[in-house]
XYZ file of C-alpha atoms in Angstrom:
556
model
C 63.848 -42.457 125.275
C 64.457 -41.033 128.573
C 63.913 -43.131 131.521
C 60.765 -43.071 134.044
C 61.789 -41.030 137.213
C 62.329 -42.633 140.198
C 59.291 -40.572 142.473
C 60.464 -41.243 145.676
C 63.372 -38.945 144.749
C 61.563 -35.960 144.185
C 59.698 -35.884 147.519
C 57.377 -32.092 147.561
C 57.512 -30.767 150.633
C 57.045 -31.801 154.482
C 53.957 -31.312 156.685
C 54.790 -28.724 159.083
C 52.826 -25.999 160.720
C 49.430 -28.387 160.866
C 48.332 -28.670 164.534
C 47.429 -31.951 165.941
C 43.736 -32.840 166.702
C 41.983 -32.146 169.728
C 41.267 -35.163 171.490
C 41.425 -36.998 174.670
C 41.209 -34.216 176.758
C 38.783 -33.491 179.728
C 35.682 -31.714 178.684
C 34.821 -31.181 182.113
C 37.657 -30.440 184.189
C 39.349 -28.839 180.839
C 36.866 -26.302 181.061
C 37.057 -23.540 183.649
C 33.726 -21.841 183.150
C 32.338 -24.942 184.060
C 33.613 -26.229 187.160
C 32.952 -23.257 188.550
C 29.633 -22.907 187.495
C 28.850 -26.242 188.681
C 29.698 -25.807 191.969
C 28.438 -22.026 192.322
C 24.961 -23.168 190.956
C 24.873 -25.695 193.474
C 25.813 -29.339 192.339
C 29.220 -29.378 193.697
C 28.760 -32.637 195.181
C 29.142 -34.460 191.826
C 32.267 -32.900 190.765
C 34.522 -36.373 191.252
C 31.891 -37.947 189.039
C 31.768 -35.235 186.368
C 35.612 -35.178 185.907
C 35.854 -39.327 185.074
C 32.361 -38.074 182.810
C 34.260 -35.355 181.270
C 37.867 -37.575 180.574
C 35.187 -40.240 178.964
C 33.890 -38.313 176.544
C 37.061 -36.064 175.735
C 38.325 -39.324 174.406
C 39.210 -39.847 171.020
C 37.679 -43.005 171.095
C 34.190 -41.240 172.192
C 34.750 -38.032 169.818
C 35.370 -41.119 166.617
C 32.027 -42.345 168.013
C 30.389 -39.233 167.403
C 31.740 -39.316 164.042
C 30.415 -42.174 163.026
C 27.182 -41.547 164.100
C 26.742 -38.930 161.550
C 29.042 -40.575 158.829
C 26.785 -43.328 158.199
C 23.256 -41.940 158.772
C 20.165 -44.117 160.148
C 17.982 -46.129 157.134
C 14.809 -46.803 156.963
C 13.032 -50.385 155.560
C 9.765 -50.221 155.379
C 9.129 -53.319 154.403
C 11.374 -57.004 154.957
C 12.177 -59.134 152.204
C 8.929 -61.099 152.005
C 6.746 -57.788 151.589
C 5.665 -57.623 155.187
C 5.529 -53.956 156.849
C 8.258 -53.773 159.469
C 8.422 -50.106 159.589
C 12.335 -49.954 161.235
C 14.712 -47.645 161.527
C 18.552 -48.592 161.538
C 21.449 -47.012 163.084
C 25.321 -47.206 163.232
C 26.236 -49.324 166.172
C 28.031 -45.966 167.270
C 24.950 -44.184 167.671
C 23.469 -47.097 169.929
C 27.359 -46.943 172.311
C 26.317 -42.732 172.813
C 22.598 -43.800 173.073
C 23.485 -46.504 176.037
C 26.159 -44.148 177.427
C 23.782 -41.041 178.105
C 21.115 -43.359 179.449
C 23.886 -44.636 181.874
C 24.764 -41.629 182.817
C 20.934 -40.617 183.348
C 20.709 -37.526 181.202
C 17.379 -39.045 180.363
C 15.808 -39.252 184.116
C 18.368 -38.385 186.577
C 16.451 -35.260 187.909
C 13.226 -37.116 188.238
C 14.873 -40.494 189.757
C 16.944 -38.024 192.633
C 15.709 -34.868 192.931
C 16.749 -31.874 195.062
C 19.544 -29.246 194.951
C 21.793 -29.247 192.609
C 19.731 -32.224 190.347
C 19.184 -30.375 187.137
C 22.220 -28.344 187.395
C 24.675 -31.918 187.206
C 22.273 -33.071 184.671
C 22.786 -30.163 182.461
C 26.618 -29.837 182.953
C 26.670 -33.610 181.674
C 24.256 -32.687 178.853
C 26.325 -29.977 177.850
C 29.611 -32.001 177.928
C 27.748 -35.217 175.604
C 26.575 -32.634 173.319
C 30.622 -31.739 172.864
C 31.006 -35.320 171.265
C 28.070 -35.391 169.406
C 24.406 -33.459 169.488
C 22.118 -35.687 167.377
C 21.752 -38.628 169.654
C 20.894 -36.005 172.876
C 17.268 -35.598 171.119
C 15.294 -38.249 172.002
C 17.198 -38.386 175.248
C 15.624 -35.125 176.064
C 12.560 -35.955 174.812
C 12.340 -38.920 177.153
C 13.349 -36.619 179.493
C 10.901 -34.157 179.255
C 7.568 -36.646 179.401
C 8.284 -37.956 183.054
C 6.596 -35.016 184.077
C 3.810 -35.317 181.720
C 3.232 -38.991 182.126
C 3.153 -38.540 185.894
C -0.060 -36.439 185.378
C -1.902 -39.877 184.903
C -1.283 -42.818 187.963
C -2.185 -45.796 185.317
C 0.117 -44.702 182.539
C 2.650 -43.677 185.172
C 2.843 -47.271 186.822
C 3.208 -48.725 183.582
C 5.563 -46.529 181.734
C 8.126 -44.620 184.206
C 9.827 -47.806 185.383
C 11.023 -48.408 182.409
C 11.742 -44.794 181.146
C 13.831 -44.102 184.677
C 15.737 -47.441 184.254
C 19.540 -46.784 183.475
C 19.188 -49.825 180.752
C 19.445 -48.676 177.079
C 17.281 -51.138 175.352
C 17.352 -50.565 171.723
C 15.313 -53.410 170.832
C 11.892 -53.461 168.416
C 9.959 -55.276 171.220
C 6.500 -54.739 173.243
C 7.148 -52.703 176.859
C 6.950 -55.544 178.901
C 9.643 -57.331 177.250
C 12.220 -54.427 177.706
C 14.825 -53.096 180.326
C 14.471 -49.503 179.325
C 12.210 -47.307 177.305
C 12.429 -44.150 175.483
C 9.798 -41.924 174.326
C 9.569 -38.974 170.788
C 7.461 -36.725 170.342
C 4.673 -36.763 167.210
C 3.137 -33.164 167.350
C 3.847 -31.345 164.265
C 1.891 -31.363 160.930
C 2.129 -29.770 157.854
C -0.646 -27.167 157.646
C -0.227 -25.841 161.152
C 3.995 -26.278 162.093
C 4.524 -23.692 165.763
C 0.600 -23.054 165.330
C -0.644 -26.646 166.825
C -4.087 -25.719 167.252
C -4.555 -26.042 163.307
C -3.489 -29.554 164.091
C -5.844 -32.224 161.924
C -4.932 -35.487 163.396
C -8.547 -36.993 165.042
C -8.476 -39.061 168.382
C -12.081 -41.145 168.281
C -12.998 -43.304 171.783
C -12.674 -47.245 171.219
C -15.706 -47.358 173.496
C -13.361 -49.595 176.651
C -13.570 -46.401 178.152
C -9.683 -46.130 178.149
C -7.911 -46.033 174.724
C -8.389 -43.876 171.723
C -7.711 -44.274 167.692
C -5.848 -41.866 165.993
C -6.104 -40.918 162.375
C -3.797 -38.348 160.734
C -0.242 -37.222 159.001
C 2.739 -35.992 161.556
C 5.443 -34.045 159.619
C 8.421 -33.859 162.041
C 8.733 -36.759 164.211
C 12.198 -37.768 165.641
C 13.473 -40.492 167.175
C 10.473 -42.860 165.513
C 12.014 -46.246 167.015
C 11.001 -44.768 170.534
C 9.045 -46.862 172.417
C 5.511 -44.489 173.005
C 5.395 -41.129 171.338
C 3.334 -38.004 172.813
C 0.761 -37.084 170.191
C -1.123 -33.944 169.938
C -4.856 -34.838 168.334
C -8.077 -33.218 168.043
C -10.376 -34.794 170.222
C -13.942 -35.865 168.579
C -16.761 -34.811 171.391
C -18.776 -37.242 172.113
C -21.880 -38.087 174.896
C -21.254 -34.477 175.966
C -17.581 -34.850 176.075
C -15.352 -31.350 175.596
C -13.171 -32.512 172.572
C -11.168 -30.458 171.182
C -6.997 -30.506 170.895
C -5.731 -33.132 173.636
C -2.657 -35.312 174.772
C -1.984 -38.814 173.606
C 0.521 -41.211 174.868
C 1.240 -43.846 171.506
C 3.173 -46.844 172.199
C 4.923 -48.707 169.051
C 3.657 -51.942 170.139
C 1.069 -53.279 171.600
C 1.098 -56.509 173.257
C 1.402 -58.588 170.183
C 1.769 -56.430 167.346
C 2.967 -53.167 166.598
C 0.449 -50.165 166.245
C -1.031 -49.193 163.487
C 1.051 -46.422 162.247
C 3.388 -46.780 159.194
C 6.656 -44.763 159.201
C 5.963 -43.063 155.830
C 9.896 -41.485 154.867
C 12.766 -39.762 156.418
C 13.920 -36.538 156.584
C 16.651 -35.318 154.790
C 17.955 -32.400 157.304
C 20.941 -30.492 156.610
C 21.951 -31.526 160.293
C 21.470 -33.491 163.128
C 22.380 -36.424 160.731
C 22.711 -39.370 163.776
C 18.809 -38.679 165.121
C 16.384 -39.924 162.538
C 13.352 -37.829 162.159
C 10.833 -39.219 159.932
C 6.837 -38.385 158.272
C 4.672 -41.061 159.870
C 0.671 -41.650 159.080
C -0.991 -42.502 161.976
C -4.336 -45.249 160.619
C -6.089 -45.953 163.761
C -3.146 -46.067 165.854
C -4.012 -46.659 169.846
C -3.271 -44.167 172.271
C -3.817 -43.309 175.969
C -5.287 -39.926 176.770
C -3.290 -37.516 179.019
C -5.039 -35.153 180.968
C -8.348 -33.923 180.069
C -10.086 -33.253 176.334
C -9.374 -29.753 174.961
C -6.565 -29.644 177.211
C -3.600 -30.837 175.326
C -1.408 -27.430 175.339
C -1.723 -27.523 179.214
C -0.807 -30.926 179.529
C 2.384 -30.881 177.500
C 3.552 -27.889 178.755
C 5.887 -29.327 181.357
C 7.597 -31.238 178.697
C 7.749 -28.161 176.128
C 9.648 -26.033 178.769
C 12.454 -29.207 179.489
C 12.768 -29.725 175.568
C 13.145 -25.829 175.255
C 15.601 -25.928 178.106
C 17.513 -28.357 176.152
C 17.924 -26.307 173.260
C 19.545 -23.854 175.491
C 22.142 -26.406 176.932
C 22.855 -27.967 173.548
C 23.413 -24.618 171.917
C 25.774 -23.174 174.590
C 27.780 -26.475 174.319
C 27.867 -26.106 170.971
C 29.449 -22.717 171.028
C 32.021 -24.584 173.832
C 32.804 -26.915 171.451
C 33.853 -24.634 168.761
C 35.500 -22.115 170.462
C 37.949 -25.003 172.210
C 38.297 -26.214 168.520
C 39.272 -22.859 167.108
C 41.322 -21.949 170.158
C 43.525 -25.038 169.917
C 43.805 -24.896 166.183
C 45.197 -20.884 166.850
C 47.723 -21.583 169.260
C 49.155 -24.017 167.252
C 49.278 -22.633 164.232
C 52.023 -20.398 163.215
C 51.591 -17.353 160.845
C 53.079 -14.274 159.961
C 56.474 -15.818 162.139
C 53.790 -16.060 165.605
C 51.168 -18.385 166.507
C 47.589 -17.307 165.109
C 45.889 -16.677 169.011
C 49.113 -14.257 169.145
C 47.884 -12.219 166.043
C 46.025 -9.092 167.977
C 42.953 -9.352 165.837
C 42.958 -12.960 166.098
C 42.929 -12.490 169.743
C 40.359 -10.135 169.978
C 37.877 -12.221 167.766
C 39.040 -15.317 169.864
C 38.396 -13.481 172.974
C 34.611 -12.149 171.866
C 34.052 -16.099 171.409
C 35.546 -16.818 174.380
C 32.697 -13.897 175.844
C 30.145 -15.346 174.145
C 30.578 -19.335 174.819
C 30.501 -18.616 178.711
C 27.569 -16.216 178.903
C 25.739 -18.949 177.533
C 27.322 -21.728 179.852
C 26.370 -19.366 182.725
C 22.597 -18.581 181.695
C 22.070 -22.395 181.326
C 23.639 -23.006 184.880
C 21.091 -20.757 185.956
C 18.160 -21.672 184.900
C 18.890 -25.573 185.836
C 19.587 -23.960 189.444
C 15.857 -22.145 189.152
C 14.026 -25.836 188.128
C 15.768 -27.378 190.931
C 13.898 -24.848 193.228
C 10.959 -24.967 191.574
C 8.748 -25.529 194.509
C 9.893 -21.581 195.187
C 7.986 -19.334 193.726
C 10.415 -16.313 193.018
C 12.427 -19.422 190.923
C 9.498 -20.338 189.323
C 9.168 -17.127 188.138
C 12.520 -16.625 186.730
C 12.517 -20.024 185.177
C 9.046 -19.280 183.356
C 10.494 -16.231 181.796
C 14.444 -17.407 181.100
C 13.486 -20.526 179.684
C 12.194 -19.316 176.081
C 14.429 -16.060 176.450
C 17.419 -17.963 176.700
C 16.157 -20.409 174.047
C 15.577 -17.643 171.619
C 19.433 -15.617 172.876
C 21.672 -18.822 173.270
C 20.033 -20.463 170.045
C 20.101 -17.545 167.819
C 23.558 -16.891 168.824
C 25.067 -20.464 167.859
C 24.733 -20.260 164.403
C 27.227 -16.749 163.692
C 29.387 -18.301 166.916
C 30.436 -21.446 164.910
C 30.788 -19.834 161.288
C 33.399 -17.350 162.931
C 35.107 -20.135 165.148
C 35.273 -21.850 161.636
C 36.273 -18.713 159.758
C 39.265 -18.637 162.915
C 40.484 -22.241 162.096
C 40.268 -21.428 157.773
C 40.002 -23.647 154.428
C 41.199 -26.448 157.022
C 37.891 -25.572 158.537
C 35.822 -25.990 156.031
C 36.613 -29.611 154.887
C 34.400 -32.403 156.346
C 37.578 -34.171 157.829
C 36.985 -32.255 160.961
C 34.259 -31.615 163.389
C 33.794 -27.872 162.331
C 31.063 -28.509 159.528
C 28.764 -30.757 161.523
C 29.369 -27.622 164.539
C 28.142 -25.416 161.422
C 25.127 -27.309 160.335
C 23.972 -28.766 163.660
C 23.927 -25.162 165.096
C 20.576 -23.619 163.778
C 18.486 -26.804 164.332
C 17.868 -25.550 168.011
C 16.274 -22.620 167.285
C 13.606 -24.031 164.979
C 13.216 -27.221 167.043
C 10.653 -26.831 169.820
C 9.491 -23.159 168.660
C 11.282 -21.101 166.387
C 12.555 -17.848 167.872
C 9.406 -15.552 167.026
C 7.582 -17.957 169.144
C 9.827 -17.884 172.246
C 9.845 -13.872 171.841
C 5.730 -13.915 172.255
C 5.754 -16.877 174.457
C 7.903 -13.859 176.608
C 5.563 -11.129 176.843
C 2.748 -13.898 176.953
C 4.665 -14.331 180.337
C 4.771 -10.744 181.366
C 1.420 -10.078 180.488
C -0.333 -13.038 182.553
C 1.978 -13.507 185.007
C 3.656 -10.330 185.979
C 5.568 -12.358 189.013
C 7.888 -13.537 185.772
C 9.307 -10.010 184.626
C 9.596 -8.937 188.376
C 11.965 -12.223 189.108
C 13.686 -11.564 185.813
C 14.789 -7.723 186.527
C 15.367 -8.962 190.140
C 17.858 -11.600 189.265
C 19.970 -8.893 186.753
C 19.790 -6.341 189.511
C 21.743 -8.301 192.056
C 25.115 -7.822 190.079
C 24.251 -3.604 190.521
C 27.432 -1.570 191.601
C 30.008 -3.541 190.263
C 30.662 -2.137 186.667
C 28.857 1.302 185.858
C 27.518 0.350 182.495
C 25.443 -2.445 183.543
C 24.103 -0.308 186.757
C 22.864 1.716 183.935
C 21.340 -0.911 181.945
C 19.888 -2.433 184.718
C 18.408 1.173 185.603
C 16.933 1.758 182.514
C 15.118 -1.935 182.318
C 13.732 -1.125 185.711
C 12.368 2.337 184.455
C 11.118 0.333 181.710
C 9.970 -2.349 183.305
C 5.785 -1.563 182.731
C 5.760 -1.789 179.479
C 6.477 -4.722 178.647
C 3.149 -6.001 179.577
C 2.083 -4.172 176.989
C 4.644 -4.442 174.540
C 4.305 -4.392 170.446
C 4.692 -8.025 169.279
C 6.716 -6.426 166.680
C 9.350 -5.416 169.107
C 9.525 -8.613 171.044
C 13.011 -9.451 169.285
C 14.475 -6.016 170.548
C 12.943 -6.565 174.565
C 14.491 -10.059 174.808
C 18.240 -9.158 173.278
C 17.827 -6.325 175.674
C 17.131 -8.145 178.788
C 18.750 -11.514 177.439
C 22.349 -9.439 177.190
C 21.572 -7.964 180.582
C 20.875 -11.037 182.498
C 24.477 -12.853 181.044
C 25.748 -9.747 182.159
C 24.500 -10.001 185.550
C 25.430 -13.662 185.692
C 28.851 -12.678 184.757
C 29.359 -10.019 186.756
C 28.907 -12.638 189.930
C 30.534 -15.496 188.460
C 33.405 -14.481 186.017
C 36.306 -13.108 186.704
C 36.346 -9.408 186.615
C 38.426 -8.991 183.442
C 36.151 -11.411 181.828
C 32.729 -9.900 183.285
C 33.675 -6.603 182.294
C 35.042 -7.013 178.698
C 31.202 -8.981 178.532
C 29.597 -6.013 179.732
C 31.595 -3.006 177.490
C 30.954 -5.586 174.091
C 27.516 -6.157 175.042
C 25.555 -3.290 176.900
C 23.867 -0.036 175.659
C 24.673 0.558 171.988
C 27.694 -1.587 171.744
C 25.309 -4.973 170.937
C 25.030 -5.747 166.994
C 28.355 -6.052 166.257
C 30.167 -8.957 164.388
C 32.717 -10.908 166.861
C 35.781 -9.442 167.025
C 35.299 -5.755 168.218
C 36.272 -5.497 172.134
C 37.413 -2.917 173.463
C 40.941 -1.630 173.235
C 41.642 -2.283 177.048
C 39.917 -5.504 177.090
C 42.218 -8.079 179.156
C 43.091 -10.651 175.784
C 45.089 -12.832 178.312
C 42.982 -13.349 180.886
C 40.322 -14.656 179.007
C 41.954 -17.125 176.078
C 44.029 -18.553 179.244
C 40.596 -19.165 180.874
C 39.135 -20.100 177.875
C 41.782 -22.626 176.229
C 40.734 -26.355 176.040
C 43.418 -27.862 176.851
């Protein structure tokens, strides 16, 4: 009988050629695109404080925080062990360290607590770096965000509610308002028969008769973040004693003094992404709830906080195209094949570059528009942020989704496995353009703008046509938008899709023109302009300066 061998003398092979992670770097002052955009869009004050922001959350520490978040998802108990309804959600005490770290760095109310130049451009620079380490936590932080503006609309609710919502305390606690440091507030809109169309909404708001309060009865399909603290609501309005009715704003708190409201937490989703933010079904059986602005008038009242949520969906998306292209960069360089490193393949570069293109278009559209809601008391910016707001949420969040299955295709199988961060990039990139109206909606909500409110397209084709005689394909672009430019009042709905790639493409353009280098503008503009849009990533032009833009681009 032969004898057993001894293993450890037949060793396989050794790891070679396998880069190392990408971790503790700076996501802020690692990125190029960035800094400069910061400063040209007018928050350069803050760079100091975005730098120690951006080494935080480059750490590995931070980026295995983000991992956990989504490893071990939130749970729901509906019930404790004696059979009483507790309706709670629990998270992974990672999720509660990001939670507590965006609050502290005020990407829930910084804006609203200091505003004035540069406010909402430092906000969304830090937004867009937290969404780098991970992007589920970030939505009820923007939803918080975006009902300042809508709770400010009534004193009462105001005095009770914004100190808490503005405080820098993350208070994850299941307690009643006054017995908290910090509040945070979802969003309960959605239901199943209507979805984007709210006005089919069935949930019914009846008076208590105090003259204040109101009970709401009804199913909501999509509600994230259910352990917030107050939830807007969307209800139909019963008229009574001559009273408009009709669809109206709610504000729902979770508690009440001494008990929690009557609304039972009914399941939770099972999304393909966005696995750290719970979002759950919830029936509402008389729940309590303060109205917000008058009956009938609910789309008008929660239309400040629809354009910030929206907004958000633009920031999140762009810094998840960031995010993928620094992990496919860095996995490139080091790799070797073929006897040179992958980014040194030529059609490796050129793909690499068209990411490169890609990821800071969007960083430079969102920079805008945070620059035109800082200078919102100007009309001309009002304007521009009216109409950029759902056209970049329909360009930047329809563009994610292709940008990270390439930037995975770039890295390969290694890509693919759920070791890495690549398939939570991959399945947490279409969420944003469903969330908060899918792209058809932003499209209309577009020419909606043109049509009422023709100020919007004249501040749009004014902001692309200050970048005219730089580059001779965009002067013609811009030329033929501006010959073009009445009818989109009256465009088809059917070709809404076709006006905003057009004018979506031609505004990054713009954007880079003034802010990119010229090798980097102008390899935007020749890949992007006139016919050359459609294409798959990875078909610049043969002149297009490859070096120049991975150097700018690389991560680390």
């Amino acid at each position: 009988m032969s004898q057993a061998p001894d293993v450890w003398n037949f060793a396989t092979h050794e790891v070679t050629n396998q880069p190392a992670p990408l971790a503790d770097v700076n996501l802020f002052s690692g990125d190029s695109a960035l800094r400069e955009g910061v400063a040209r869009e007018g928050a350069a004050a803050g760079l100091a404080e975005m730098e120690a922001f951006g080494a935080a959350c480059g750490s590995e520490a931070r980026l295995e925080l983000g991992r956990l978040a989504n490893a071990i998802p939130p749970q729901l108990a509906t019930h404790d062990r004696y059979g009483q309804r507790i309706d709670v959600v629990s998270y992974h005490p990672a999720y509660h360290a990001l939670m507590r770290g965006a609050i502290e760095a005020g990407l829930h109310a910084a804006p609203w607590r200091a505003p004035g130049p540069g406010a909402h451009v430092a906000r969304a620079a830090r937004f867009y770096v937290q969404t780098q380490v991970e992007a589920g936590h970030l939505c009820p932080i923007t939803m918080t965000f975006a009902c300042v503006p809508v709770i400010a609309r009534e004193p009462g609710l105001a005095a009770l509610w914004l100190p808490k919502i503005l405080s820098d305390r993350y208070d994850a606690r299941d307690l009643p308002l006054s017995q908290k440091h910090g509040a945070t507030v979802g969003m309960a809109i959605t239901e199943k028969q209507g979805g984007s169309d709210v006005r089919a909404n069935a949930t019914t708001a009846t008076p208590t008769g105090d003259g204040e309060s109101w009970r709401l009865v009804g199913h909501k399909y999509f509600v994230s973040a259910p352990m917030s603290d107050a939830f807007l609501v969307l209800a139909q309005a019963e008229p009574a004693g001559g009273s408009a009715g009709g669809l109206t704003c709610f504000l729902m708190p979770r508690w009440l003094e001494e008990t929690r409201n009557f609304f039972e937490i009914v399941r939770l989703k099972p999304k393909m992404g966005n696995v750290s933010n719970a979002t759950a079904e919830i029936e509402l059986r008389g729940a309590l709830a303060w109205r917000i602005g008058a009956e009938g008038r609910g789309l008008a009242a929660i239309l400040g906080a629809v354009a910030m949520t929206r907004f958000d969906c633009m920031v999140g998306s762009a810094a998840g195209m960031r995010a993928a292209l620094a992990q496919a960069l860095d996995h490139c360089r080091q790799r070797m094949a073929f006897g040179r490193a992958l980014a040194d393949q030529p059609l490796m570069a050129v793909t690499l570059a068209d990411l490169a293109l890609e990821a800071e278009a969007a960083l430079a559209l969102v920079l805008r528009v945070a620059r035109a809601l800082d200078a919102s008391d100007n009309p001309a910016e009002a304007a521009l942020a009216r109409a950029a707001v759902p056209l970049g949420k329909y360009w930047l969040c329809k563009r994610a989704p292709g940008h990270a299955s390439e930037a995975m295709e770039c890295i390969g199988g290694s890509g693919f496995i759920e070791d890495g961060p690549m398939p939570r990039l991959y399945r947490e990139a279409p969420v944003n353009a469903i969330w908060e109206g899918s792209g058809n909606i932003q499209c209309l909500d577009l020419l909606r703008a043109f049509s009422r409110q023709p100020e919007t397209a004249e501040a749009l084709l004014g902001e692309i046509e200050q970048a005219r005689g730089v580059d001779g394909g965009f002067d013609r672009e811009a030329a033929a938008l501006r010959a073009e430019f009445a009818a989109w009042a009256v465009c088809p709905e059917g070709q809404a899709r076709a006006v905003a790639e057009r004018l979506a493409c031609a505004l990054q353009a713009s954007l880079m023109l003034r802010g990119a280098p010229s090798a980097v503008a102008q390899a935007f503009c020749r890949s992007r302009l006139g016919n050359a849009g459609g294409r798959l990533y990875g078909a610049l032009a043969a002149d297009a300066d490859l070096d120049a833009i991975l150097t700018r681009a690389a991560p680390r």
